[in-house]
């Protein structure tokens, strides 16, 4: 049975060949000339082809307030650009809009039960915090205030942990606390920043995380200096339904192509997102162009919306598949944040897709574990073989199952989720060669998987 990737029966949720609606005040710019500029001839290497696309995503961000976040004018313009490249390469495209369940910042409270009294002020449950109800436990401050290594949580079992923001993501802190047996984390904001809002990036292996003002965190730390402090934390995560628009593409006769290659198109609001994740999108586009030029069957393509809000687009897509559609997919290959300036080629996943990518990349690839943070996770959860490529973010790539230790490490991407995640930050010979190698390896993996 034909997978419902481009099924016109989905007219209730499909807006075919129509521009996405941006949420910003600026109108998206036209990118026909950009698509033409990114076309590659036979003399252009794969890495150069990928960087041609990266340049267009930087231009899109520059023209749209420095971001390509979901719902923004920059995201709408990026969607137009990707669609134009795919159509020029001969693919059929469709935009599928689905409703996604989105965790939102929920209600939370912190009460000091013993120790010096303090007013925590406004407390905000981070997006994606698991449901916890009411938790009571001793308060513990991490040995290093930012709490980015396993050793910082050595005494955290059965406690509620106080940690400062910075150095690693909120999700990393909540994950390390979970691994140590802690019940929750309270994350102190920087001075002068007010209440702290955050997102746990869709990870499942985390404890509830609550954002505090800098002043509230300082008051709790002062209490700890005087002895034991016991706190009660109440967490009531929120949820809302939001629309997400995924862009899907296939060859005119490619409904039965068994491999799906995907990358998320959105950035975080404060960043142009060149590494995360224009790099994955650009490699996917180069792979699509290469397969089309060869006349090679094997792959369909997906560009996800709402990943930075909690892997929303890919999750909604998988949930909409019927059993026959799931069985039609031999593999899903995900490309996410693969241009980290100080990163490596990491492969995550199991089974045939991971084996195909590892074989195609060769000895320079490393098997890693990125938990449930990227768009391969909903495929794996649904029983669809899936794997992905990633080059690291704030934490260095570790072997599969390893807890990262940043005590003597350089972050693979110091600009992760920051305004400095720009083309100039990743434009090195090493990154160019890496992206070319990943694109070539993805082409080879598609050929391998589609022939099995």
XYZ file of C-alpha atoms in Angstrom:
452
model
C 0.000 0.000 0.000
C 1.233 3.468 -0.858
C 2.575 5.309 2.212
C 0.484 8.377 3.013
C 3.442 10.618 2.414
C 1.957 12.397 -0.583
C -1.545 10.986 -0.516
C -4.003 13.554 -1.807
C -6.682 12.017 0.401
C -5.033 13.949 3.224
C -6.547 17.184 1.856
C -7.845 18.111 5.295
C -4.316 18.574 6.552
C -2.367 19.256 3.349
C -1.584 22.598 1.820
C 0.121 21.533 -1.377
C 2.616 23.800 -3.074
C 1.531 26.782 -0.995
C 3.771 29.119 0.969
C 3.845 28.668 4.723
C 2.509 31.479 6.856
C 5.152 33.271 8.869
C 4.567 34.592 12.329
C 6.863 37.604 12.063
C 6.067 41.107 10.938
C 8.403 40.970 7.922
C 7.236 39.346 4.709
C 9.357 36.358 3.584
C 11.664 37.235 0.732
C 11.664 35.466 -2.626
C 14.371 32.843 -3.064
C 14.173 31.720 -6.691
C 17.558 33.304 -7.314
C 18.933 31.578 -4.198
C 17.735 28.195 -5.409
C 19.467 28.813 -8.732
C 22.655 29.828 -6.939
C 22.666 26.597 -4.968
C 22.359 24.339 -7.999
C 25.491 22.311 -8.494
C 27.297 21.061 -11.565
C 29.410 17.931 -11.912
C 32.567 19.773 -10.899
C 31.201 20.851 -7.527
C 32.212 18.657 -4.588
C 29.611 17.469 -2.120
C 30.962 19.655 0.701
C 30.861 22.760 -1.505
C 27.328 21.898 -2.588
C 26.242 21.639 1.055
C 27.887 24.982 1.875
C 26.074 26.639 -1.033
C 22.820 25.738 0.686
C 24.137 26.816 4.085
C 24.857 30.240 2.629
C 21.244 30.585 1.592
C 19.998 29.705 5.081
C 22.293 32.348 6.553
C 20.898 34.888 4.088
C 17.354 33.886 5.000
C 18.060 34.397 8.709
C 19.787 37.724 8.044
C 16.733 38.979 6.162
C 14.284 37.789 8.807
C 15.454 38.978 12.205
C 18.261 36.453 12.692
C 16.054 33.403 13.172
C 14.218 30.563 11.415
C 12.127 29.538 14.419
C 8.872 27.694 13.828
C 6.087 30.129 12.937
C 8.446 32.964 12.020
C 8.924 34.710 8.686
C 12.406 33.177 8.552
C 10.965 29.683 8.841
C 8.421 30.411 6.102
C 11.203 31.675 3.835
C 13.349 28.612 4.571
C 10.390 26.374 3.722
C 9.975 28.175 0.391
C 13.678 27.783 -0.366
C 13.805 24.056 0.420
C 10.707 23.406 -1.646
C 12.113 25.318 -4.627
C 15.369 23.309 -4.535
C 13.500 20.008 -4.390
C 11.142 20.923 -7.237
C 14.061 22.070 -9.383
C 15.626 18.651 -8.789
C 12.457 16.960 -10.044
C 10.733 16.002 -6.795
C 7.049 16.242 -5.981
C 6.512 18.161 -2.747
C 3.657 18.613 -0.339
C 3.199 20.502 2.920
C 1.323 18.524 5.544
C -0.087 20.433 8.505
C -0.921 18.368 11.581
C -1.937 19.162 15.126
C 0.778 18.340 17.654
C 0.495 18.060 21.405
C 3.007 20.550 22.747
C 4.255 20.611 26.331
C 4.136 24.151 27.630
C 5.495 25.915 30.675
C 3.349 24.720 33.562
C 2.482 25.724 37.100
C 5.091 25.104 39.770
C 5.853 26.021 43.335
C 8.768 25.715 45.773
C 8.165 25.862 49.534
C 10.914 25.822 52.169
C 9.773 23.423 54.918
C 12.870 23.584 57.114
C 15.824 25.923 57.203
C 15.870 29.711 56.878
C 12.597 30.907 55.313
C 12.830 32.376 51.810
C 10.409 33.481 49.121
C 11.115 31.681 45.821
C 9.137 34.253 43.864
C 7.841 33.181 40.443
C 8.679 29.529 39.719
C 8.128 28.091 36.224
C 8.061 24.399 35.274
C 10.248 23.906 32.203
C 8.608 22.714 29.013
C 8.724 18.927 28.898
C 9.059 18.390 32.649
C 7.497 15.042 33.554
C 4.380 14.993 35.705
C 5.518 14.801 39.308
C 2.824 16.204 41.593
C 4.332 17.122 44.969
C 7.898 16.145 45.944
C 9.566 16.720 49.326
C 13.286 16.186 49.889
C 16.486 17.801 51.185
C 17.936 20.494 48.954
C 21.426 19.912 47.542
C 23.608 22.307 45.537
C 25.771 20.695 42.858
C 29.509 20.655 43.595
C 30.104 22.733 40.481
C 27.368 25.371 40.320
C 26.510 24.731 36.656
C 26.128 20.972 37.169
C 27.303 19.673 33.795
C 29.227 16.553 34.860
C 28.130 13.337 36.547
C 30.458 14.007 39.469
C 28.541 17.201 40.314
C 25.600 14.994 41.313
C 27.524 12.377 43.302
C 25.477 13.016 46.484
C 22.191 13.826 44.750
C 20.314 10.574 45.327
C 16.786 11.236 46.724
C 17.389 14.996 46.845
C 16.154 18.081 45.038
C 19.106 19.678 43.312
C 19.904 23.388 42.985
C 21.974 24.270 39.911
C 22.877 27.403 37.951
C 22.042 27.868 34.294
C 24.885 27.836 31.792
C 27.622 25.688 30.229
C 25.259 22.860 29.252
C 21.579 22.657 28.375
C 18.689 22.446 30.824
C 17.976 18.968 29.445
C 21.548 17.869 30.208
C 21.229 19.042 33.815
C 17.874 17.298 34.265
C 19.261 14.128 32.691
C 22.362 14.026 34.885
C 20.154 14.561 37.934
C 17.908 11.695 36.832
C 20.894 9.382 36.402
C 22.044 10.242 39.922
C 18.663 9.446 41.500
C 17.608 13.025 42.230
C 13.916 13.905 42.325
C 13.977 17.319 40.632
C 16.264 20.198 39.667
C 15.856 23.886 40.468
C 17.706 25.973 37.878
C 18.835 29.435 38.981
C 18.733 32.181 36.363
C 21.509 34.696 35.690
C 21.512 37.974 37.615
C 19.136 40.588 36.267
C 17.239 38.142 34.047
C 14.067 37.649 36.107
C 12.100 34.373 36.100
C 13.655 31.522 34.113
C 11.798 29.745 31.329
C 13.342 26.692 29.739
C 12.765 23.598 27.636
C 13.925 20.008 28.171
C 14.062 19.365 24.414
C 11.670 16.450 24.455
C 13.953 14.161 26.466
C 12.279 11.355 28.371
C 15.173 10.499 30.703
C 14.927 13.617 32.869
C 13.558 14.744 36.230
C 11.228 17.743 36.556
C 13.097 21.026 36.121
C 11.917 24.332 37.548
C 13.238 27.785 36.708
C 14.034 30.237 39.516
C 15.084 33.863 39.581
C 18.689 34.598 40.448
C 17.612 36.108 43.763
C 15.581 33.041 44.753
C 18.546 30.792 43.996
C 20.883 32.965 46.064
C 18.469 32.832 49.004
C 18.353 29.044 48.892
C 22.151 28.849 48.690
C 22.436 31.122 51.722
C 20.116 28.783 53.598
C 22.265 25.779 52.698
C 25.326 27.477 54.143
C 23.528 27.484 57.481
C 22.625 23.785 57.465
C 20.039 21.440 56.004
C 17.196 22.849 53.927
C 14.157 20.741 53.086
C 11.889 21.890 50.260
C 8.610 20.815 48.751
C 8.340 21.106 44.983
C 5.015 21.001 43.154
C 5.031 20.459 39.392
C 1.998 20.592 37.116
C 3.233 20.614 33.517
C 1.087 22.309 30.899
C 0.102 21.154 27.408
C -1.306 22.851 24.349
C -2.133 21.847 20.781
C -0.152 23.613 18.071
C -0.121 23.204 14.272
C 3.090 21.992 12.637
C 3.810 21.975 8.914
C 6.185 19.336 7.565
C 7.521 19.431 4.010
C 7.601 16.018 2.304
C 9.139 15.114 -1.045
C 9.431 12.103 -3.329
C 10.263 11.297 -6.926
C 7.216 11.342 -9.241
C 7.242 7.531 -9.253
C 8.809 7.155 -5.802
C 5.886 6.335 -3.510
C 7.397 2.936 -2.774
C 10.928 4.176 -2.072
C 11.685 2.436 1.230
C 14.075 4.924 2.896
C 13.065 8.263 4.417
C 15.778 10.891 4.976
C 14.864 13.745 7.298
C 16.108 16.873 9.047
C 14.390 19.537 11.121
C 14.000 22.902 9.424
C 13.333 25.104 12.453
C 15.889 26.896 14.601
C 15.500 28.157 18.154
C 14.144 31.694 18.411
C 17.438 33.319 19.409
C 19.571 31.802 16.649
C 19.937 31.598 12.862
C 20.593 27.890 13.443
C 23.272 27.184 10.856
C 24.676 24.144 12.634
C 21.361 23.351 14.340
C 19.977 22.535 11.907
C 20.608 24.169 8.536
C 23.522 21.727 8.322
C 21.240 18.681 8.363
C 18.791 20.282 5.934
C 21.596 21.260 3.554
C 23.056 17.758 3.523
C 19.566 16.314 2.911
C 19.128 18.697 -0.031
C 22.524 17.748 -1.473
C 21.630 14.059 -1.125
C 18.283 14.635 -2.852
C 20.009 16.460 -5.703
C 22.628 13.734 -6.054
C 20.091 10.905 -6.128
C 18.008 12.795 -8.694
C 21.052 13.449 -10.878
C 21.908 9.744 -10.807
C 18.322 8.742 -11.489
C 18.689 6.516 -8.459
C 15.623 5.277 -6.575
C 15.546 4.663 -2.870
C 14.723 7.768 -0.825
C 11.914 10.078 0.137
C 12.627 13.241 2.144
C 11.062 15.026 5.099
C 11.793 18.430 6.614
C 10.308 18.694 10.079
C 8.650 21.583 11.864
C 8.630 22.085 15.635
C 11.629 19.965 16.604
C 13.002 22.698 18.845
C 9.640 22.790 20.659
C 9.863 19.087 21.515
C 10.205 16.944 18.352
C 6.643 17.886 17.372
C 6.564 17.576 13.583
C 8.137 14.151 13.260
C 6.104 12.829 16.188
C 2.838 14.025 14.628
C 3.873 12.510 11.283
C 4.598 9.086 12.772
C 1.392 9.135 14.804
C -0.589 9.765 11.599
C 0.860 6.706 9.812
C -1.224 3.558 9.583
C 0.388 0.158 10.008
C 0.840 -0.430 6.287
C 2.622 2.918 5.938
C 4.947 2.080 8.822
C 5.778 -1.279 7.268
C 6.574 0.404 3.936
C 9.529 2.187 5.542
C 12.693 0.109 5.629
C 14.558 2.868 7.451
C 14.551 6.467 8.595
C 17.849 8.396 8.505
C 18.062 11.625 10.529
C 20.531 14.497 10.055
C 20.817 16.922 12.974
C 23.519 19.424 13.995
C 26.330 17.907 11.936
C 28.481 21.024 11.437
C 29.707 21.458 15.012
C 33.075 23.258 14.658
C 34.857 20.959 17.131
C 32.715 17.872 16.627
C 33.068 14.446 15.069
C 30.811 12.167 13.042
C 28.553 10.424 15.539
C 26.034 7.751 14.576
C 23.135 6.927 16.882
C 20.563 4.177 16.522
C 20.605 0.409 16.101
C 20.002 -2.252 13.497
C 20.328 -1.926 9.738
C 20.138 1.906 9.492
C 22.963 2.425 12.005
C 25.018 -0.354 10.409
C 24.557 1.162 6.947
C 25.677 4.617 8.124
C 28.647 3.239 10.082
C 29.750 1.182 7.087
C 29.350 4.133 4.722
C 31.221 6.628 6.893
C 33.998 4.223 7.813
C 36.387 4.278 10.785
C 35.952 8.009 11.445
C 32.386 7.419 12.691
C 31.603 6.852 16.359
C 28.571 5.139 17.871
C 26.917 7.592 20.261
C 23.778 7.941 22.369
C 21.614 11.064 22.087
C 18.596 9.661 23.931
C 15.251 10.978 22.646
C 16.259 14.483 21.596
C 16.017 14.253 17.813
C 13.573 13.277 15.105
C 14.571 9.628 14.841
C 13.099 8.995 18.324
C 9.398 8.773 17.300
C 10.300 6.375 14.483
C 12.205 4.114 16.855
C 9.347 4.238 19.351
C 6.925 3.148 16.607
C 9.078 0.175 15.644
C 10.451 1.736 12.443
C 14.205 1.121 12.044
C 15.939 4.459 12.474
C 19.362 6.006 12.930
C 20.897 9.445 12.775
C 24.045 11.490 12.377
C 25.082 14.141 14.912
C 28.341 15.953 15.617
C 27.786 17.178 19.182
C 26.353 20.314 20.768
C 27.367 21.592 24.200
C 28.609 18.146 25.238
C 31.362 16.172 23.497
C 30.425 13.007 21.703
C 30.798 9.984 23.946
C 30.547 6.283 23.301
C 27.060 4.804 23.352
C 25.640 4.817 26.870
C 28.466 6.950 28.323
C 27.845 9.869 30.696
C 29.602 12.939 29.338
C 32.255 14.617 31.465
C 33.009 18.206 30.505
C 35.673 18.780 33.138
C 38.451 18.913 30.546
C 36.455 19.148 27.343
C 35.853 21.735 24.648
C 32.202 21.955 23.595
C 31.763 20.667 20.031
C 29.621 23.733 19.322
C 30.201 26.694 21.664
C 27.424 28.530 19.786
C 24.776 25.851 20.299
C 21.340 27.543 20.473
C 22.984 30.977 20.498
C 22.966 33.943 18.139
C 26.530 33.107 17.076
C 25.429 29.844 15.374
C 26.230 31.429 12.011
C 27.875 30.423 8.760
C 31.161 32.038 9.808
C 31.220 29.914 12.979
C 31.197 26.646 10.999
C 33.009 27.662 7.813
C 36.190 25.632 8.173
C 37.893 23.144 5.898
C 37.284 20.425 8.482
C 33.552 21.040 8.667
C 33.279 21.337 4.879
C 35.011 17.978 4.471
C 32.862 16.417 7.198
C 29.603 17.563 5.630
C 30.725 16.257 2.252
C 31.592 12.906 3.807
C 28.232 12.702 5.592
C 26.375 13.529 2.374
C 28.314 10.875 0.428
C 27.739 8.368 3.241
C 24.003 9.100 3.297
C 23.792 8.468 -0.468
C 25.616 5.172 0.032
C 23.440 4.202 3.019
C 20.282 4.881 1.032
C 21.528 2.629 -1.772
C 22.420 -0.084 0.745
C 19.131 0.038 2.661
C 16.884 0.307 -0.397
C 18.472 -2.802 -1.936
C 17.966 -5.071 1.089
